[in-house]
Short mmCIF file of C-alpha atoms in Angstrom, two decimals:
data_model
loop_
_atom_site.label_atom_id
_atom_site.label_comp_id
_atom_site.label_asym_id
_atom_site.label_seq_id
_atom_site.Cartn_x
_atom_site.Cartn_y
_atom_site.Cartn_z
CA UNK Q 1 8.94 0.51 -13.72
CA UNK Q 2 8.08 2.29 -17.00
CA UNK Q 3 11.71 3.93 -16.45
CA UNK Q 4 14.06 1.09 -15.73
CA UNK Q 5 14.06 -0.33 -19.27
CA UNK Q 6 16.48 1.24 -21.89
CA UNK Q 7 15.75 3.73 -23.69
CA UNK Q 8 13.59 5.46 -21.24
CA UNK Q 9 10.05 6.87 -22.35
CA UNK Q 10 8.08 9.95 -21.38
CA UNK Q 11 4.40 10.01 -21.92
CA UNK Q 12 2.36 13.43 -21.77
CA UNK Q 13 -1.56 13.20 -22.08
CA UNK Q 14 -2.94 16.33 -24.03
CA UNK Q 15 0.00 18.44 -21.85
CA UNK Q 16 -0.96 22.02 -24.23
CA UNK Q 17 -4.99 21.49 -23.68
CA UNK Q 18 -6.34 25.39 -22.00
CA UNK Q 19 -3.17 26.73 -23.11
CA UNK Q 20 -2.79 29.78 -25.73
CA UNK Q 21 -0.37 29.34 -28.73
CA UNK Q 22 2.57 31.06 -26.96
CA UNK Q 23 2.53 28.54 -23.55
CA UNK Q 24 1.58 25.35 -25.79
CA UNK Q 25 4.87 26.18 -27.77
CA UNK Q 26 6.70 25.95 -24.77
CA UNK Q 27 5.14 23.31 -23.39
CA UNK Q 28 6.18 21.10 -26.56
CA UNK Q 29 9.38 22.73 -26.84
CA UNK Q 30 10.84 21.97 -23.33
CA UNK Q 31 9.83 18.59 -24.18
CA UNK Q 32 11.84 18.07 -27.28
CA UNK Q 33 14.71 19.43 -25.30
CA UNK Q 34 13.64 16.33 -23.19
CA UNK Q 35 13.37 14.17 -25.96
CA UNK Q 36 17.09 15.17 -27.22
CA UNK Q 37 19.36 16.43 -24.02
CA UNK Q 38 18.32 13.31 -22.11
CA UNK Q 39 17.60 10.36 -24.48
CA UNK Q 40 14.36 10.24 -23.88
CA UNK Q 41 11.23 8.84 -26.04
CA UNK Q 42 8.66 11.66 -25.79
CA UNK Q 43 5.13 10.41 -26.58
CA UNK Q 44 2.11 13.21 -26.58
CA UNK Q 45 -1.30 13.98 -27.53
CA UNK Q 46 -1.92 16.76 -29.17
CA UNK Q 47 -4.95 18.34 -30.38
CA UNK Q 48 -4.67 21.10 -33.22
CA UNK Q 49 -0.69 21.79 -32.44
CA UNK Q 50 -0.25 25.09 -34.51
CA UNK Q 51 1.85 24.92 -37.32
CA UNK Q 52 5.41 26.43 -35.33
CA UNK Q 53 4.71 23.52 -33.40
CA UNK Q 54 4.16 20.70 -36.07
CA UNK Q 55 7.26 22.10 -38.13
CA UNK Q 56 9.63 22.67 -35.45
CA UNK Q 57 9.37 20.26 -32.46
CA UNK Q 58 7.28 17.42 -33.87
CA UNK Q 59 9.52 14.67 -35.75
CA UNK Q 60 7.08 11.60 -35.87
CA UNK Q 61 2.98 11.57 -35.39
CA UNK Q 62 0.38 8.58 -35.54
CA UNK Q 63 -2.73 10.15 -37.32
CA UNK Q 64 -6.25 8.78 -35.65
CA UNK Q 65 -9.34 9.25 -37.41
CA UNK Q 66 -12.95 8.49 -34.90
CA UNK Q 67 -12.74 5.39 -33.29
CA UNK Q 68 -9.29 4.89 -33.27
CA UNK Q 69 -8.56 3.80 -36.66
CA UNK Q 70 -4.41 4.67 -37.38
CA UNK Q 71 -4.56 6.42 -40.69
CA UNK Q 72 -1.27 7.40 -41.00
CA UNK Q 73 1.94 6.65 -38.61
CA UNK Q 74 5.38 8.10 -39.72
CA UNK Q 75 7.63 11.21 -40.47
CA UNK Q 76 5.64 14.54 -40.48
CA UNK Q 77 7.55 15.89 -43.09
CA UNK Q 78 6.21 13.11 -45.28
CA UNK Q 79 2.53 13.15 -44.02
CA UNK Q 80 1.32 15.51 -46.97
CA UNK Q 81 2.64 13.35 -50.01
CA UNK Q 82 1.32 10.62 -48.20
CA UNK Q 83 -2.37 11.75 -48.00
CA UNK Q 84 -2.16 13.36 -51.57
CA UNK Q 85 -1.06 10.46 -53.12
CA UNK Q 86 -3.42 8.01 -51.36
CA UNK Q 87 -6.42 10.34 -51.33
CA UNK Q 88 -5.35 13.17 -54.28
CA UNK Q 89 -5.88 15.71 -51.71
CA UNK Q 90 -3.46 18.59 -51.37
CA UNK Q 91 -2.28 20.63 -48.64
CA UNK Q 92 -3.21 24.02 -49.35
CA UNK Q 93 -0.67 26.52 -49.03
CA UNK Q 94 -0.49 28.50 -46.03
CA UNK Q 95 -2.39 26.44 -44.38
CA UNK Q 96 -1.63 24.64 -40.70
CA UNK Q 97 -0.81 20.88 -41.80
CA UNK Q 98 -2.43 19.76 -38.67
CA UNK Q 99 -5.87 21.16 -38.91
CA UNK Q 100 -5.50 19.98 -42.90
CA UNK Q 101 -5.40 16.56 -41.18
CA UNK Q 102 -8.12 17.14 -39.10
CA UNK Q 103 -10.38 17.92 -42.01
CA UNK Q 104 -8.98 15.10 -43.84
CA UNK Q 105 -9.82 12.50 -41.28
CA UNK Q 106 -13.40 13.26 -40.86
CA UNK Q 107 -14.02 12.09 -44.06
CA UNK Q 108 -15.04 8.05 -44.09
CA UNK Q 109 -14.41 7.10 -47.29
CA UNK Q 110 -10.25 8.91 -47.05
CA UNK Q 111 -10.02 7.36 -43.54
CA UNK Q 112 -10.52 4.02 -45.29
CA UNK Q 113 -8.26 4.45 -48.04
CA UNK Q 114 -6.01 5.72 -45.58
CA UNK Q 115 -5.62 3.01 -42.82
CA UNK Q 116 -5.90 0.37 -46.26
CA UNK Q 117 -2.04 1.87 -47.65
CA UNK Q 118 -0.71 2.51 -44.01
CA UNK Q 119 -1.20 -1.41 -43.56
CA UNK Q 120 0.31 -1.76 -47.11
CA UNK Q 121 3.40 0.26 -46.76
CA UNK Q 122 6.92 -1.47 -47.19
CA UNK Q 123 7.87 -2.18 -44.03
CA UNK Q 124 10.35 -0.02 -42.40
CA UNK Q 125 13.98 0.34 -42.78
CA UNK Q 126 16.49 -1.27 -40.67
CA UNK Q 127 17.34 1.57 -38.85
CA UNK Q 128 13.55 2.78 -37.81
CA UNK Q 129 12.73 -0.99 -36.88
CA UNK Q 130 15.27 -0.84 -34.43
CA UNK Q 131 14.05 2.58 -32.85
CA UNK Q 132 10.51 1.01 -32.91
CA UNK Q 133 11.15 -2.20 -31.13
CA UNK Q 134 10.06 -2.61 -27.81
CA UNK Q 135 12.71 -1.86 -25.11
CA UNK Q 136 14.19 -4.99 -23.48
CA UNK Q 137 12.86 -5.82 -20.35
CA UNK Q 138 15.16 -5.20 -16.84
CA UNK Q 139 17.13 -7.92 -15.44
CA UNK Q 140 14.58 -10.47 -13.47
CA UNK Q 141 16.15 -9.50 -9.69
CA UNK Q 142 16.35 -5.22 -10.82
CA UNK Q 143 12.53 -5.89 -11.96
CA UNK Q 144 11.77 -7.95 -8.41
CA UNK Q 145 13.32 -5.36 -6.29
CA UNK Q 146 11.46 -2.39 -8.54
CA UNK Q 147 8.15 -4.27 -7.12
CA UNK Q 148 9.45 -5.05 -4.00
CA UNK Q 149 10.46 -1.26 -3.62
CA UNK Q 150 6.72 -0.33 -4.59
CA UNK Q 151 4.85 -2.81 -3.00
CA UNK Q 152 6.83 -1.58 0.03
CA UNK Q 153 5.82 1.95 0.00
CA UNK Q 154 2.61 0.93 -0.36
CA UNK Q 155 2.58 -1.13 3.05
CA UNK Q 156 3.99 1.87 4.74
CA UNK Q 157 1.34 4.47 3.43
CA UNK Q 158 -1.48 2.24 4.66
CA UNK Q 159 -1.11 3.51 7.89
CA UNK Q 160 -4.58 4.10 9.22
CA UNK Q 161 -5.62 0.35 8.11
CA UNK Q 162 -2.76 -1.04 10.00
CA UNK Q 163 -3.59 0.51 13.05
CA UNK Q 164 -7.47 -0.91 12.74
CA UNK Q 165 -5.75 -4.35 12.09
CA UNK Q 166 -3.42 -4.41 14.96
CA UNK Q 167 -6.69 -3.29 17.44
CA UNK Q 168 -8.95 -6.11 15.43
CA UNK Q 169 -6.28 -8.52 16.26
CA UNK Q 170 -5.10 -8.00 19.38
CA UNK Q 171 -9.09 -7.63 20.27
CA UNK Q 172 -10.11 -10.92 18.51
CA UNK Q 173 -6.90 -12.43 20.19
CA UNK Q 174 -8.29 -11.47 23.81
CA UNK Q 175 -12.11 -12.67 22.74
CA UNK Q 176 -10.87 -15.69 21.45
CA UNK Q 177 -9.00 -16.97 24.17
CA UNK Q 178 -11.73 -15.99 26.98
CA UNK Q 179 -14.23 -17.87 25.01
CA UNK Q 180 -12.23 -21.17 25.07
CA UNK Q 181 -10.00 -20.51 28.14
CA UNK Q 182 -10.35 -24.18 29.25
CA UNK Q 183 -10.53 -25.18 32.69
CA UNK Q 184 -6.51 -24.17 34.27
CA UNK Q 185 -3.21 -25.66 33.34
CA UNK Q 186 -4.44 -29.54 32.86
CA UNK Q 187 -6.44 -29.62 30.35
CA UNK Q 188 -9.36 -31.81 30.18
CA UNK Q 189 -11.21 -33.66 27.22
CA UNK Q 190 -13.60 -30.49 27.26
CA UNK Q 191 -10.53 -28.05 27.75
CA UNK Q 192 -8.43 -29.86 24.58
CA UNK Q 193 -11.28 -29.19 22.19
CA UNK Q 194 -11.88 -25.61 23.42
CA UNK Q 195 -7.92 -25.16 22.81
CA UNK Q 196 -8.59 -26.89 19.38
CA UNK Q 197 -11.48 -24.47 18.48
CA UNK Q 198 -9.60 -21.48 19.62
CA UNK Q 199 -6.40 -21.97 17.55
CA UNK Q 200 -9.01 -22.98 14.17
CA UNK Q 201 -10.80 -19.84 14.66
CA UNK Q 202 -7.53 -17.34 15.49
CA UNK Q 203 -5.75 -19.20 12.10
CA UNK Q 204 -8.54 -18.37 9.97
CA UNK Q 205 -9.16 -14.72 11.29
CA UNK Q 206 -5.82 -13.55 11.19
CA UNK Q 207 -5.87 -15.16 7.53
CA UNK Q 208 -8.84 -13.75 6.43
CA UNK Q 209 -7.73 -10.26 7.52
CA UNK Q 210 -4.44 -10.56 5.99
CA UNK Q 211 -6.70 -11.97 2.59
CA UNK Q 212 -9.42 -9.08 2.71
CA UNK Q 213 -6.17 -5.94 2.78
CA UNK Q 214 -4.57 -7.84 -0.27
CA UNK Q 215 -8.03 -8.07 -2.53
CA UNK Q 216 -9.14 -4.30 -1.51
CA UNK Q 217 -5.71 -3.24 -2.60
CA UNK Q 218 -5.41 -5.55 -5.45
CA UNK Q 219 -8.87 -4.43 -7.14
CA UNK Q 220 -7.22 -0.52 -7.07
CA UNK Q 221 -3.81 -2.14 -8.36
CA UNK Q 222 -5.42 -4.79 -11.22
CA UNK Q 223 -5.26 -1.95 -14.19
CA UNK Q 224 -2.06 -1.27 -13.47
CA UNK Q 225 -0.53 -4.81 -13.12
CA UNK Q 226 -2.53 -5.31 -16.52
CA UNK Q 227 -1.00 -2.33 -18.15
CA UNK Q 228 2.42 -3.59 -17.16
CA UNK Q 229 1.95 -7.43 -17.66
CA UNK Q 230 0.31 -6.78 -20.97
CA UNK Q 231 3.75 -5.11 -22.01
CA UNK Q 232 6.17 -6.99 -20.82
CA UNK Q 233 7.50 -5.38 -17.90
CA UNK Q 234 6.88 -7.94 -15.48
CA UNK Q 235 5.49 -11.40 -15.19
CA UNK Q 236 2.62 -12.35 -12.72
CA UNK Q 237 5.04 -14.39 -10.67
CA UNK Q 238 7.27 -11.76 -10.09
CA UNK Q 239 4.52 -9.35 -8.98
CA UNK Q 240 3.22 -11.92 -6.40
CA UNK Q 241 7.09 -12.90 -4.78
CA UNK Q 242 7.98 -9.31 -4.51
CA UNK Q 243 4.11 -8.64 -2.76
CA UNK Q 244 4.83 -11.65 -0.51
CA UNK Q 245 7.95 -10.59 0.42
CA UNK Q 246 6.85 -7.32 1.24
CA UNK Q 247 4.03 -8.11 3.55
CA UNK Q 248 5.32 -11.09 5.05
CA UNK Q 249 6.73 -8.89 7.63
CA UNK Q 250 3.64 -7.23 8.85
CA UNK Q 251 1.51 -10.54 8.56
CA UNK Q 252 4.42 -12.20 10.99
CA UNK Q 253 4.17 -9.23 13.26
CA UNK Q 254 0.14 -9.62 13.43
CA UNK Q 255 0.19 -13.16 13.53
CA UNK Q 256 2.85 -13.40 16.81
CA UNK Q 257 0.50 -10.41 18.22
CA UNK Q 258 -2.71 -13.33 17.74
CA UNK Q 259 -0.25 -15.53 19.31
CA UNK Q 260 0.79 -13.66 22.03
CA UNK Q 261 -2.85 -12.26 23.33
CA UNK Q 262 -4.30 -16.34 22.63
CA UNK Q 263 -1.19 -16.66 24.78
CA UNK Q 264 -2.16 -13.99 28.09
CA UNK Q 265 -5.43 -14.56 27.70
CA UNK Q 266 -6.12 -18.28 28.48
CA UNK Q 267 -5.18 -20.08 32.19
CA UNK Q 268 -1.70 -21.89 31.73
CA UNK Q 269 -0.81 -20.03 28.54
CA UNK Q 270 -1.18 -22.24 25.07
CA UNK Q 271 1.56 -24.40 26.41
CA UNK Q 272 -0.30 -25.68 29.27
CA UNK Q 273 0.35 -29.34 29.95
CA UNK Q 274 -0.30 -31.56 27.71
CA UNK Q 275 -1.01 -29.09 25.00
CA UNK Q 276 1.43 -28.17 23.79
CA UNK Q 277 2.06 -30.31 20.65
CA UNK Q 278 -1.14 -29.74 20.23
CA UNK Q 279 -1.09 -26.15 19.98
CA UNK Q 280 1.96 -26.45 17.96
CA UNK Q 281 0.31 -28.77 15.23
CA UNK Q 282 -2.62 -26.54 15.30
CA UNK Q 283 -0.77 -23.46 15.06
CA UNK Q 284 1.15 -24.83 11.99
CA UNK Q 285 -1.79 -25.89 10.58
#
């Protein structure tokens, strides 16, 4: 989903941490290939990049001092003017700029002069607000069938909880129509509230085990479909359509197998004379 939008982003999460200088280089350098050959908006955290990789392969970085406070965000080539002329602090010679940042952002009082001209700076020029807009969102039905796609796969890799469903229902279906099997195919007063009492009970299992798979798989999905909502990539109403649509399937298939063992289990069948309206209106119900 993070993908389908134009221009496409790559995020790496510390990708050179327990590597030595020589493996971190390449690391960073195969992804500013990336970041070039295909198109692509490479993101990264890096801690202490050494300075082959700051001068070469790093064209942009967002300085954060302890406890998240930006205190610089722009060009690295113009990072060093920047801090010298906010905080009179210059970067020695020979020395990695990035560790020279390090030290500079430990100190409270530069952090705060810092993050004070960063929110002060002219604004950017027309040509850098563009690159740092946020990509438009996909078109509503490519963004439906993205989540339809996923919420697919993730009905199909559910396997072993499918197969306890389908022997919960078809058991429950059996119990239930035992328990208010009625008297034969003429059903008395007795034998309509039985059939009554049956159909309640097998609509609100096979509802309430449909319910209890969503919320146990929502709970794992719900930071996520935060992350993504809270960006843009979807709304909440597309999320839910493309889940419906991709487990109203499998909640048909368990529902006709409720139906069909109410069905085989009870004298007469749920159509038994005069029932069946009844059954009918209760089953819609």
């Amino acid at each position: 989903l993070a993908r389908a939008p134009e221009p496409r982003v790559l995020a790496a999460d510390e990708p050179t941490t327990g590597l030595d200088g020589v493996s971190a280089e390449r690391v960073v350098r195969a992804l500013k290939e990336q970041a070039v050959s295909g198109n692509t908006a490479v993101v990264a955290s890096l801690h202490q990049p050494s300075s082959k990789i700051w001068l070469k392969h790093i064209d942009a970085v967002v300085l954060l001092a302890p406890g998240g406070t930006v205190a610089y965000a722009g060009s690295t080539e113009d990072v060093p003017l920047f801090v010298k002329r906010i905080t009179g602090e210059a970067l020695p010679p020979y020395t990695n700029p990035a560790e020279w940042l390090l030290e500079i952002v430990t100190d409270k009082s530069m952090v705060e002069k810092l993050a004070e001209a960063s929110l002060v700076e002219p604004p950017a020029s027309d040509d850098q607000s563009r690159a740092l807009r946020p990509p438009k969102r996909a078109p509503l039905l490519q963004r439906i069938s993205l989540l339809f796609g996923r919420a697919r796969r993730q009905v199909l890799r559910d396997g072993r909880v499918h197969a306890l469903r389908l022997f919960a229902t078809a058991g429950l279906g059996a119990v239930l129509g035992r328990r208010y099997r009625g008297d034969g195919n003429i059903l008395s007063v007795d034998g309509c509230a039985d059939r009554v009492a049956m159909l309640s009970f097998a609509a609100i299992s096979t509802a309430v085990l449909g319910v209890t798979r969503s919320l146990d798989l929502f709970a794992k999905e719900r930071p996520v479909v935060a992350r993504e909502t809270e960006r843009g990539s979807y709304g909440g109403a597309e999320y839910v359509l493309a889940k419906a649509l991709a487990e109203l399937p499998l909640d048909a298939f368990f529902a006709a197998l409720m139906g069909w063992g109410l069905h085989f289990s009870t004298p007469g069948g749920l159509r038994s004379r005069p029932a069946g309206a009844l059954a009918v209106g209760a089953g819609a119900a």
